Structure formats: C-alpha cells, structure tokens
Coordinates of N, CA and C and ligand atoms in Angstrom, one line a residue:
M235 N 7.8 16.2 12.7 CA 9.0 15.8 12.0 C 9.1 16.6 10.6
E236 N 10.3 17.1 10.3 CA 10.4 17.8 9.0 C 10.1 16.8 7.9
F237 N 9.4 17.3 6.9 CA 9.0 16.4 5.8 C 10.2 15.7 5.2
A238 N 11.4 16.4 5.0 CA 12.5 15.8 4.4 C 13.0 14.6 5.2
E239 N 12.9 14.8 6.5 CA 13.3 13.7 7.4 C 12.4 12.5 7.3
V240 N 11.1 12.8 7.2 CA 10.1 11.7 7.0 C 10.5 10.9 5.8
V241 N 10.8 11.6 4.7 CA 11.1 10.9 3.5 C 12.4 10.1 3.6
R242 N 13.4 10.7 4.3 CA 14.7 10.0 4.4 C 14.6 8.8 5.3
R243 N 13.8 8.9 6.4 CA 13.7 7.8 7.3 C 12.8 6.7 6.9
R244 N 11.9 7.0 5.9 CA 11.0 5.9 5.5 C 11.7 4.7 4.9
R245 N 11.4 3.6 5.5 CA 11.9 2.3 5.0 C 10.9 1.3 5.4
M246 N 10.9 0.1 4.7 CA 10.0 -0.9 5.1 C 10.4 -1.6 6.4
V247 N 9.4 -1.6 7.3 CA 9.6 -2.3 8.6 C 8.9 -3.6 8.6
R248 N 9.7 -4.7 8.9 CA 9.1 -6.1 8.7 C 9.1 -6.9 10.0
D249 N 9.1 -6.1 11.1 CA 8.9 -6.8 12.4 C 8.3 -5.7 13.3
Y250 N 7.3 -6.2 14.2 CA 6.5 -5.3 15.0 C 6.5 -5.8 16.4
D251 N 6.3 -4.8 17.3 CA 6.0 -5.1 18.7 C 4.6 -5.5 18.9
P252 N 4.3 -6.8 19.1 CA 2.9 -7.2 19.2 C 2.1 -6.7 20.3
D253 N 2.8 -6.1 21.3 CA 2.1 -5.6 22.5 C 1.8 -4.2 22.5
R254 N 2.1 -3.5 21.3 CA 1.8 -2.1 21.2 C 0.9 -1.9 20.0
P255 N -0.4 -1.8 20.3 CA -1.3 -1.5 19.2 C -1.1 -0.1 18.6
V256 N -1.6 0.0 17.4 CA -1.6 1.4 16.8 C -2.7 2.2 17.4
P257 N -2.3 3.4 18.0 CA -3.3 4.2 18.6 C -4.4 4.6 17.6
P258 N -5.7 4.5 18.1 CA -6.8 4.8 17.1 C -6.6 6.1 16.4
E259 N -6.1 7.1 17.0 CA -6.0 8.4 16.3 C -5.0 8.3 15.2
V260 N -3.9 7.5 15.4 CA -2.9 7.4 14.4 C -3.5 6.6 13.2
R261 N -4.3 5.5 13.5 CA -4.9 4.7 12.5 C -5.8 5.7 11.6
E262 N -6.6 6.5 12.3 CA -7.5 7.4 11.5 C -6.7 8.4 10.7
R263 N -5.6 8.9 11.2 CA -4.8 9.8 10.5 C -4.2 9.2 9.2
L264 N -3.7 7.9 9.4 CA -3.2 7.2 8.2 C -4.3 7.2 7.1
L265 N -5.5 6.8 7.5 CA -6.6 6.7 6.5 C -7.0 8.0 6.0
E266 N -7.0 9.1 6.8 CA -7.4 10.4 6.3 C -6.3 10.9 5.3
H267 N -5.1 10.6 5.6 CA -4.0 11.0 4.7 C -4.0 10.3 3.4
A268 N -4.4 9.0 3.5 CA -4.5 8.2 2.3 C -5.5 8.8 1.3
L269 N -6.6 9.4 1.9 CA -7.6 10.0 1.1 C -7.2 11.3 0.5
R270 N -6.1 11.8 0.9 CA -5.6 13.1 0.4 C -4.8 12.8 -0.9
A271 N -4.6 11.6 -1.2 CA -3.8 11.2 -2.4 C -4.5 11.8 -3.7
P272 N -3.7 12.1 -4.7 CA -4.3 12.5 -6.0 C -4.9 11.3 -6.7
S273 N -5.9 11.6 -7.5 CA -6.5 10.5 -8.3 C -6.9 11.1 -9.6
A274 N -6.8 10.3 -10.7 CA -7.1 10.7 -12.0 C -8.6 11.1 -12.1
G275 N -8.8 12.3 -12.6 CA -10.2 12.7 -12.7 C -10.9 12.8 -11.4
F276 N -10.1 12.8 -10.3 CA -10.6 12.8 -8.9 C -11.6 11.6 -8.8
S277 N -11.2 10.5 -9.5 CA -12.1 9.3 -9.4 C -12.2 8.7 -8.1
Q278 N -11.1 8.7 -7.4 CA -11.0 8.1 -6.0 C -11.6 6.7 -6.0
G279 N -11.2 6.0 -7.0 CA -11.8 4.6 -7.1 C -11.0 3.7 -6.3
W280 N -10.9 4.0 -5.0 CA -10.1 3.1 -4.1 C -11.0 2.8 -2.9
A281 N -10.5 1.8 -2.2 CA -11.1 1.4 -0.9 C -10.0 0.8 -0.1
F282 N -10.3 0.8 1.2 CA -9.3 0.4 2.2 C -9.9 -0.5 3.2
L283 N -9.4 -1.8 3.2 CA -9.9 -2.8 4.1 C -8.9 -2.7 5.4
V284 N -9.5 -2.4 6.5 CA -8.7 -2.2 7.8 C -8.9 -3.5 8.6
L285 N -7.8 -4.1 8.9 CA -7.9 -5.4 9.7 C -7.1 -5.2 11.0
E286 N -7.8 -5.3 12.1 CA -7.1 -5.0 13.4 C -7.3 -6.1 14.4
T287 N -8.4 -6.7 14.5 CA -8.6 -7.8 15.5 C -7.7 -8.9 15.1
P288 N -7.2 -9.7 16.2 CA -6.3 -10.8 15.9 C -7.0 -11.8 14.9
A289 N -8.3 -12.0 15.0 CA -9.0 -12.9 14.2 C -9.0 -12.5 12.7
D290 N -9.2 -11.2 12.5 CA -9.2 -10.6 11.1 C -7.8 -10.7 10.5
R291 N -6.8 -10.4 11.3 CA -5.4 -10.4 10.8 C -5.0 -11.8 10.5
E292 N -5.4 -12.7 11.4 CA -5.1 -14.2 11.1 C -5.7 -14.7 9.8
L293 N -7.0 -14.2 9.7 CA -7.7 -14.7 8.4 C -7.0 -14.1 7.2
F294 N -6.5 -12.9 7.3 CA -5.8 -12.3 6.2 C -4.5 -13.2 5.9
W295 N -3.8 -13.5 6.9 CA -2.5 -14.2 6.7 C -2.9 -15.7 6.2
S296 N -3.9 -16.2 6.7 CA -4.2 -17.6 6.3 C -4.6 -17.7 4.9
V297 N -5.4 -16.7 4.4 CA -5.8 -16.8 3.0 C -4.7 -16.3 2.0
T298 N -3.8 -15.4 2.5 CA -2.9 -14.9 1.5 C -1.5 -15.6 1.6
A299 N -1.2 -16.2 2.7 CA 0.1 -16.8 2.8 C 0.1 -18.3 2.6
G300 N -1.1 -18.9 2.7 CA -1.2 -20.3 2.4 C -0.8 -21.2 3.6
E301 N -0.7 -22.5 3.3 CA -0.5 -23.5 4.4 C 1.0 -23.6 4.7
G302 N 1.3 -24.5 5.6 CA 2.7 -24.8 5.9 C 3.2 -23.9 7.0
A303 N 4.4 -24.2 7.6 CA 4.9 -23.5 8.6 C 5.4 -22.1 8.1
P304 N 5.1 -21.0 8.9 CA 5.4 -19.7 8.4 C 7.0 -19.5 8.4
D305 N 7.4 -18.9 7.3 CA 8.9 -18.6 7.3 C 9.2 -17.4 8.2
A306 N 10.5 -17.0 8.2 CA 10.9 -15.9 9.1 C 10.2 -14.6 8.8
W307 N 10.0 -14.3 7.5 CA 9.4 -13.1 7.0 C 7.9 -13.1 7.6
L308 N 7.2 -14.2 7.4 CA 5.8 -14.2 7.8 C 5.7 -14.2 9.3
S309 N 6.6 -14.9 10.0 CA 6.5 -14.9 11.5 C 6.6 -13.5 12.1
R310 N 7.5 -12.7 11.5 CA 7.6 -11.3 12.0 C 6.5 -10.4 11.5
M311 N 6.1 -10.6 10.2 CA 5.1 -9.7 9.7 C 3.7 -9.9 10.4
R312 N 3.5 -11.2 10.8 CA 2.3 -11.5 11.5 C 2.1 -10.7 12.8
R313 N 3.1 -10.2 13.3 CA 3.0 -9.4 14.6 C 2.4 -8.0 14.4
A314 N 2.3 -7.6 13.1 CA 1.8 -6.3 12.9 C 0.4 -6.1 13.5
P315 N 0.2 -5.1 14.3 CA -1.2 -5.0 14.9 C -2.2 -4.4 14.0
L316 N -1.8 -3.9 12.8 CA -2.7 -3.2 11.9 C -2.3 -3.6 10.5
L317 N -3.3 -4.0 9.7 CA -3.1 -4.2 8.3 C -4.1 -3.4 7.5
V318 N -3.7 -2.6 6.5 CA -4.6 -1.9 5.7 C -4.4 -2.3 4.3
V319 N -5.4 -2.9 3.7 CA -5.3 -3.3 2.3 C -6.0 -2.3 1.4
P320 N -5.1 -1.6 0.6 CA -5.7 -0.7 -0.4 C -6.1 -1.4 -1.6
L321 N -7.4 -1.1 -2.0 CA -7.9 -1.8 -3.2 C -8.2 -0.8 -4.3
S322 N -8.1 -1.2 -5.5 CA -8.5 -0.3 -6.6 C -9.6 -0.9 -7.4
S323 N -10.4 0.1 -8.0 CA -11.6 -0.3 -8.8 C -11.4 0.2 -10.2
K324 N -11.0 -0.6 -11.1 CA -10.9 -0.2 -12.5 C -12.3 0.3 -13.0
A325 N -13.4 -0.4 -12.6 CA -14.7 0.0 -13.0 C -15.0 1.5 -12.7
A326 N -14.6 1.9 -11.5 CA -14.9 3.2 -11.0 C -14.2 4.3 -12.0
Y327 N -13.0 3.9 -12.5 CA -12.3 4.9 -13.4 C -13.0 4.8 -14.8
L328 N -13.4 3.7 -15.2 CA -14.0 3.6 -16.5 C -15.3 4.4 -16.5
E329 N -16.1 4.3 -15.4 CA -17.3 5.0 -15.2 C -17.0 6.5 -15.1
R330 N -16.1 6.9 -14.3 CA -15.8 8.3 -14.2 C -15.4 9.0 -15.5
Y331 N -14.6 8.3 -16.3 CA -14.1 8.9 -17.5 C -15.1 8.8 -18.6
A332 N -16.2 8.1 -18.4 CA -17.4 8.1 -19.3 C -18.3 9.3 -19.1
E333 N -18.0 10.1 -18.0 CA -18.8 11.3 -17.8 C -18.5 12.3 -18.8
P334 N -19.5 13.3 -19.0 CA -19.4 14.3 -20.1 C -18.1 15.0 -20.1
D335 N -17.5 15.4 -19.0 CA -16.3 16.2 -19.0 C -15.1 15.4 -19.5
K336 N -15.1 14.1 -19.5 CA -14.0 13.3 -20.0 C -14.4 12.6 -21.3
G337 N -15.6 12.1 -21.4 CA -16.2 11.7 -22.7 C -15.7 10.4 -23.2
W338 N -15.1 9.5 -22.4 CA -14.6 8.2 -22.9 C -15.8 7.2 -22.8
T339 N -16.8 7.5 -23.5 CA -18.1 6.7 -23.3 C -17.9 5.3 -23.7
D340 N -16.9 5.0 -24.6 CA -16.8 3.6 -25.0 C -16.1 2.7 -23.9
R341 N -15.7 3.4 -22.9 CA -15.0 2.7 -21.7 C -13.9 1.7 -22.2
D342 N -13.2 2.1 -23.2 CA -12.2 1.3 -23.8 C -10.9 1.4 -23.0
E343 N -10.5 0.3 -22.5 CA -9.3 0.2 -21.6 C -8.1 0.6 -22.3
A344 N -8.1 0.5 -23.7 CA -6.9 0.8 -24.5 C -6.6 2.3 -24.4
R345 N -7.5 3.1 -24.0 CA -7.3 4.5 -23.9 C -6.3 4.9 -22.7
W346 N -6.2 4.0 -21.8 CA -5.4 4.3 -20.6 C -4.0 4.0 -20.8
P347 N -3.1 5.0 -20.6 CA -1.7 4.8 -20.9 C -1.1 3.8 -19.9
V348 N -1.5 3.8 -18.6 CA -1.2 2.9 -17.6 C -2.4 2.8 -16.7
P349 N -2.5 1.7 -15.9 CA -3.7 1.6 -15.0 C -3.7 2.6 -13.9
Y350 N -4.4 3.7 -14.2 CA -4.4 4.8 -13.2 C -5.1 4.4 -11.9
W351 N -6.0 3.4 -12.0 CA -6.6 2.9 -10.7 C -5.6 2.3 -9.8
D352 N -4.6 1.6 -10.3 CA -3.6 1.1 -9.4 C -2.5 2.2 -9.0
V353 N -2.3 3.1 -10.0 CA -1.3 4.2 -9.7 C -1.9 4.9 -8.5
D354 N -3.2 5.3 -8.5 CA -3.7 6.1 -7.4 C -3.8 5.4 -6.1
A355 N -4.1 4.1 -6.1 CA -4.1 3.4 -4.9 C -2.7 3.3 -4.3
G356 N -1.7 3.2 -5.2 CA -0.3 3.2 -4.8 C 0.1 4.5 -4.2
M357 N -0.4 5.6 -4.7 CA -0.1 6.9 -4.1 C -0.7 7.0 -2.7
A358 N -1.9 6.5 -2.6 CA -2.5 6.5 -1.2 C -1.7 5.6 -0.3
A359 N -1.2 4.5 -0.8 CA -0.4 3.6 0.1 C 0.9 4.4 0.6
L360 N 1.5 5.1 -0.3 CA 2.7 5.8 0.0 C 2.4 6.9 1.1
L361 N 1.3 7.5 1.0 CA 0.9 8.5 2.1 C 0.8 7.8 3.4
M362 N 0.3 6.6 3.4 CA 0.2 5.8 4.7 C 1.6 5.5 5.2
L363 N 2.4 5.1 4.3 CA 3.8 4.8 4.8 C 4.5 6.0 5.4
L364 N 4.3 7.1 4.7 CA 5.0 8.4 5.2 C 4.3 8.8 6.5
T365 N 3.0 8.7 6.6 CA 2.3 9.1 7.9 C 2.8 8.2 9.0
A366 N 3.0 6.9 8.8 CA 3.5 6.0 9.9 C 4.8 6.5 10.4
V367 N 5.7 6.9 9.5 CA 7.0 7.4 9.9 C 6.8 8.7 10.7
D368 N 6.0 9.6 10.2 CA 5.8 10.9 10.9 C 5.2 10.7 12.3
E369 N 4.5 9.6 12.5 CA 3.9 9.3 13.8 C 4.8 8.4 14.7
G370 N 6.0 8.1 14.2 CA 7.0 7.3 15.0 C 6.7 5.8 14.9
L371 N 6.0 5.4 14.0 CA 5.7 4.0 13.8 C 6.4 3.5 12.5
G372 N 6.3 2.2 12.3 CA 6.9 1.6 11.1 C 5.8 1.0 10.2
A373 N 6.1 0.8 9.0 CA 5.1 0.2 8.1 C 5.8 -0.5 6.9
C374 N 5.1 -1.4 6.3 CA 5.7 -2.1 5.1 C 4.6 -2.3 4.1
F375 N 4.9 -2.0 2.8 CA 4.0 -2.3 1.7 C 4.5 -3.6 1.1
F376 N 3.6 -4.6 1.0 CA 3.9 -5.9 0.4 C 2.8 -6.4 -0.5
G377 N 3.2 -7.3 -1.3 CA 2.2 -7.8 -2.3 C 1.3 -8.9 -1.8
V378 N 0.1 -8.9 -2.4 CA -0.8 -10.1 -2.2 C -0.7 -10.9 -3.5
P379 N -0.3 -12.2 -3.3 CA -0.1 -13.0 -4.5 C -1.4 -13.1 -5.3
G380 N -1.3 -13.0 -6.7 CA -2.4 -13.0 -7.5 C -3.3 -14.2 -7.4
D381 N -2.7 -15.4 -7.1 CA -3.5 -16.6 -7.0 C -4.2 -16.7 -5.7
R382 N -3.9 -15.7 -4.8 CA -4.6 -15.7 -3.5 C -5.8 -14.8 -3.5
V383 N -5.9 -14.0 -4.5 CA -6.9 -12.9 -4.5 C -8.3 -13.4 -4.4
P384 N -8.7 -14.5 -5.1 CA -10.1 -15.0 -5.0 C -10.4 -15.4 -3.5
A385 N -9.4 -16.1 -2.9 CA -9.7 -16.5 -1.5 C -9.8 -15.3 -0.6
F386 N -8.9 -14.3 -0.8 CA -9.0 -13.1 0.0 C -10.3 -12.4 -0.2
R387 N -10.8 -12.3 -1.4 CA -12.1 -11.7 -1.7 C -13.2 -12.4 -0.9
A388 N -13.2 -13.8 -1.0 CA -14.2 -14.6 -0.4 C -14.2 -14.4 1.1
A389 N -13.0 -14.4 1.7 CA -12.9 -14.3 3.2 C -13.4 -13.0 3.7
F390 N -13.2 -11.9 3.0 CA -13.6 -10.6 3.5 C -14.8 -9.9 2.8
G391 N -15.4 -10.7 1.9 CA -16.6 -10.2 1.2 C -16.3 -9.0 0.3
V392 N -15.1 -9.0 -0.3 CA -14.7 -7.9 -1.2 C -15.3 -8.1 -2.6
P393 N -16.0 -7.1 -3.1 CA -16.6 -7.3 -4.4 C -15.6 -7.6 -5.5
A394 N -16.1 -8.2 -6.6 CA -15.2 -8.7 -7.7 C -14.6 -7.5 -8.4
D395 N -15.2 -6.3 -8.4 CA -14.6 -5.2 -9.1 C -13.5 -4.5 -8.3
H396 N -13.2 -5.0 -7.2 CA -12.1 -4.4 -6.4 C -11.0 -5.4 -6.3
R397 N -9.8 -4.8 -6.5 CA -8.6 -5.7 -6.5 C -7.6 -5.1 -5.5
P398 N -7.0 -6.0 -4.6 CA -6.0 -5.5 -3.7 C -4.7 -5.1 -4.5
V399 N -4.2 -3.9 -4.2 CA -2.9 -3.6 -4.9 C -1.7 -4.1 -4.1
G400 N -2.0 -4.5 -2.8 CA -1.0 -4.9 -1.9 C -1.6 -4.8 -0.5
C401 N -0.7 -4.7 0.5 CA -1.1 -4.5 1.8 C -0.1 -3.7 2.6
V402 N -0.6 -2.9 3.5 CA 0.3 -2.0 4.3 C 0.2 -2.5 5.7
S403 N 1.3 -3.1 6.3 CA 1.3 -3.5 7.7 C 1.8 -2.3 8.5
V404 N 1.3 -2.1 9.7 CA 1.7 -0.9 10.5 C 1.8 -1.3 11.9
G405 N 2.8 -0.7 12.6 CA 2.9 -0.9 14.0 C 4.2 -0.3 14.5
Y406 N 4.5 -0.5 15.8 CA 5.8 -0.1 16.4 C 6.8 -1.1 16.0
P407 N 8.0 -0.7 15.5 CA 9.0 -1.7 15.1 C 9.4 -2.7 16.2
G408 N 9.6 -3.9 15.9 CA 10.1 -4.9 16.8 C 11.6 -5.0 16.7
D409 N 12.1 -5.9 17.6 CA 13.6 -6.0 17.7 C 14.2 -6.8 16.5
G410 N 13.4 -7.6 15.9 CA 13.9 -8.5 14.9 C 13.8 -8.0 13.5
D411 N 13.7 -6.7 13.4 CA 13.5 -6.1 12.0 C 14.8 -6.4 11.2
R412 N 14.5 -6.9 10.0 CA 15.7 -7.2 9.1 C 15.5 -6.3 7.8
R413 N 16.6 -5.7 7.4 CA 16.6 -5.0 6.1 C 16.4 -6.0 5.0
S414 N 15.8 -5.6 4.0 CA 15.6 -6.5 2.8 C 17.0 -6.8 2.1
P415 N 17.2 -8.0 1.7 CA 18.5 -8.3 1.0 C 18.5 -7.5 -0.3
S416 N 17.3 -7.1 -0.8 CA 17.3 -6.3 -2.0 C 18.1 -5.0 -1.9
L417 N 18.2 -4.5 -0.7 CA 18.9 -3.2 -0.5 C 20.4 -3.3 -0.8
R418 N 20.9 -4.5 -0.9 CA 22.3 -4.7 -1.3 C 22.6 -4.2 -2.7
R419 N 21.5 -4.1 -3.4 CA 21.7 -3.5 -4.8 C 22.1 -2.1 -4.8
G420 N 21.9 -1.4 -3.6 CA 22.3 0.0 -3.5 C 21.2 0.9 -4.2
R421 N 21.2 2.1 -3.7 CA 20.2 3.0 -4.4 C 20.8 3.6 -5.6
R422 N 20.1 3.6 -6.7 CA 20.7 4.1 -8.0 C 20.9 5.6 -7.9
P423 N 22.0 6.1 -8.3 CA 22.3 7.5 -8.2 C 21.5 8.4 -9.2
V424 N 21.4 9.6 -8.8 CA 20.6 10.6 -9.6 C 21.1 10.6 -11.0
A425 N 22.4 10.6 -11.2 CA 23.0 10.7 -12.6 C 22.6 9.5 -13.5
E426 N 22.3 8.4 -12.8 CA 22.0 7.2 -13.6 C 20.5 7.2 -14.1
V427 N 19.6 7.8 -13.3 CA 18.2 7.6 -13.5 C 17.5 8.9 -14.0
V428 N 18.2 10.1 -13.8 CA 17.6 11.3 -14.2 C 18.1 11.7 -15.6
H429 N 17.3 12.1 -16.5 CA 17.7 12.5 -17.9 C 17.2 13.9 -18.0
R430 N 18.1 14.8 -18.2 CA 17.7 16.2 -18.2 C 17.7 16.7 -19.6
G431 N 16.6 17.1 -20.1 CA 16.5 17.7 -21.4 C 16.3 16.6 -22.5
R432 N 17.2 15.6 -22.5 CA 17.2 14.5 -23.5 C 17.5 13.2 -22.7
W433 N 17.1 12.1 -23.2 CA 17.5 10.9 -22.6 C 19.0 10.7 -22.7
Ligands
FMN532 C1 5.1 -2.6 -5.3 C2 5.9 -3.1 -4.1 C3 5.8 -4.4 -3.7 C4 6.6 -4.8 -2.7 N1 6.4 -6.1 -2.2 C5 7.1 -6.5 -1.1 C6 6.8 -7.8 -0.6 O1 6.0 -8.6 -1.1 N2 7.5 -8.1 0.5 C7 8.4 -7.3 1.1 O2 9.0 -7.7 2.2 N3 8.7 -6.1 0.6 C8 8.0 -5.6 -0.5 N4 8.3 -4.4 -1.0 C9 9.2 -3.5 -0.3 C10 10.5 -3.4 -1.1 O3 11.3 -4.6 -1.0 C11 11.3 -2.2 -0.6 O4 10.5 -1.0 -0.8 C12 12.7 -2.0 -1.3 O5 13.5 -3.1 -1.0 C13 13.4 -0.7 -0.8 O6 13.5 -0.7 0.6 P1 12.9 0.4 1.5 O7 11.5 0.6 1.1 O8 13.0 -0.1 2.9 O9 13.7 1.6 1.3 C14 7.5 -3.9 -2.0 C15 7.6 -2.6 -2.4 C16 6.8 -2.2 -3.5 C17 6.8 -0.7 -3.9

C-alpha cells in the first residue's frame, strides 16, 4: 500500500473478528517496525508486552477494566486477538543521558522539556498502528487507567520502573466497529493549527 494511503486509512478500530488471529509474521512485523521508531539519544527505553493467549488477554482486561458488566466498548475490544502494551522506562533515559556524550550526570528530571520516554513509546505505538493498516488489519491505541497500573504490573510481573503508555489492540476488523463520537468534532484544518513563520 502507498504510504500516503496507509496514513489516510489509519483510524482506530474498536471491534475485531475473534475467529481470525493475527498471523505470526504480521505480529513480528508490527514489533520490528515499533523498534524502528526514533528515540532520544537512541535510548530505546521502551518495552512491549505481547498478549495473545485468551488467558493473558482476559487477565489484561480484568485488571485494567475492573469489575462489573462490560460496556459496549469493552465487549467489542475484548475480541481483539492481539494486545501489545508499549511501556516506557524513565530510568533508562536518565541513565542514558548521564553518559559522557550527554553529561546530565545529576539525572535531574527538570532538564527534560517533555517526558521523552513517553514520546518515544508513543512513536513506536504509531508505527504499530500504521503497520496494521499496511497489513490489512485494524488497530486501536487506548489508555490504561492510572489507578489500574499497580494491578497491571502485579498481574504481568512488570518492573516498577516501566510504565504502560497505553495499549494497542490489533486484529481483523469486526462488523460492529463504531467510530468514536469524538470524531464529530471534525478534523481541525491546516489553517487553524499551522503557524508559518510566526504564531
Ligand atoms: C493518547 C491517546 C489515547 C487514546 N485513548 C483512547 C481510549 O482510551 N479509548 C479509545 O477508544 N480511543 C482512544 N484513543 C483514540 C482516539 O479517540 C482517536 O485517535 C481519535 O478519536 C481520532 O480518531 P482516529 O484515530 O480513528 O482517526 C486514544 C488516542 C490517543 C492518541
């Protein structure tokens, strides 16, 4: 697929065909492409938790979505045959930038204009979203609620210095896919968001 078409077609898919698993070679391509993302100082302070078995996926949903009957969003998202949780490690960036070529030996977080560890994991997530489209699949990036992160870490043995930046669900789109009501806001036009030369 042409790159411009991949970009144009990319949208969040929130329902999946539960009977069509993600082919292993596609799963591996998604992950390989994620690792092609740029990272500050080439820190690569990211990790990716891949959940594929029904038991692992159910565990993810049970610790992140909480109790009670699943709502429509959750019922559809639960059908995704593959979940990839990108995690970021702030510690890895503080260590990398304390090396001689960077020299931030005080490891002072105030030096960072924005949390590059999360920026980089987000870039990796976008590459997964685009790769899914290129392979004819659908994907969705969604958040993991902050108050669920301790339970998530405990369930999957994730070390305390790694934080999930969200989760990417992947699979072949299902019939019940719904566009987000947020889209009613409309895409902001170039003239409104682009400032050329001066604000
Ligand atoms: C940081 C981030 C967090 C998001 N969290 C959620 C989420 O929790 N649930 C969800 O259904 N979509 C989530 N989305 C998807 C957005 O709703 C979606 O990207 C936006 O409405 C534009 O639609 P499109 O991506 O289909 O073009 C998230 C997207 C981003 C970038």
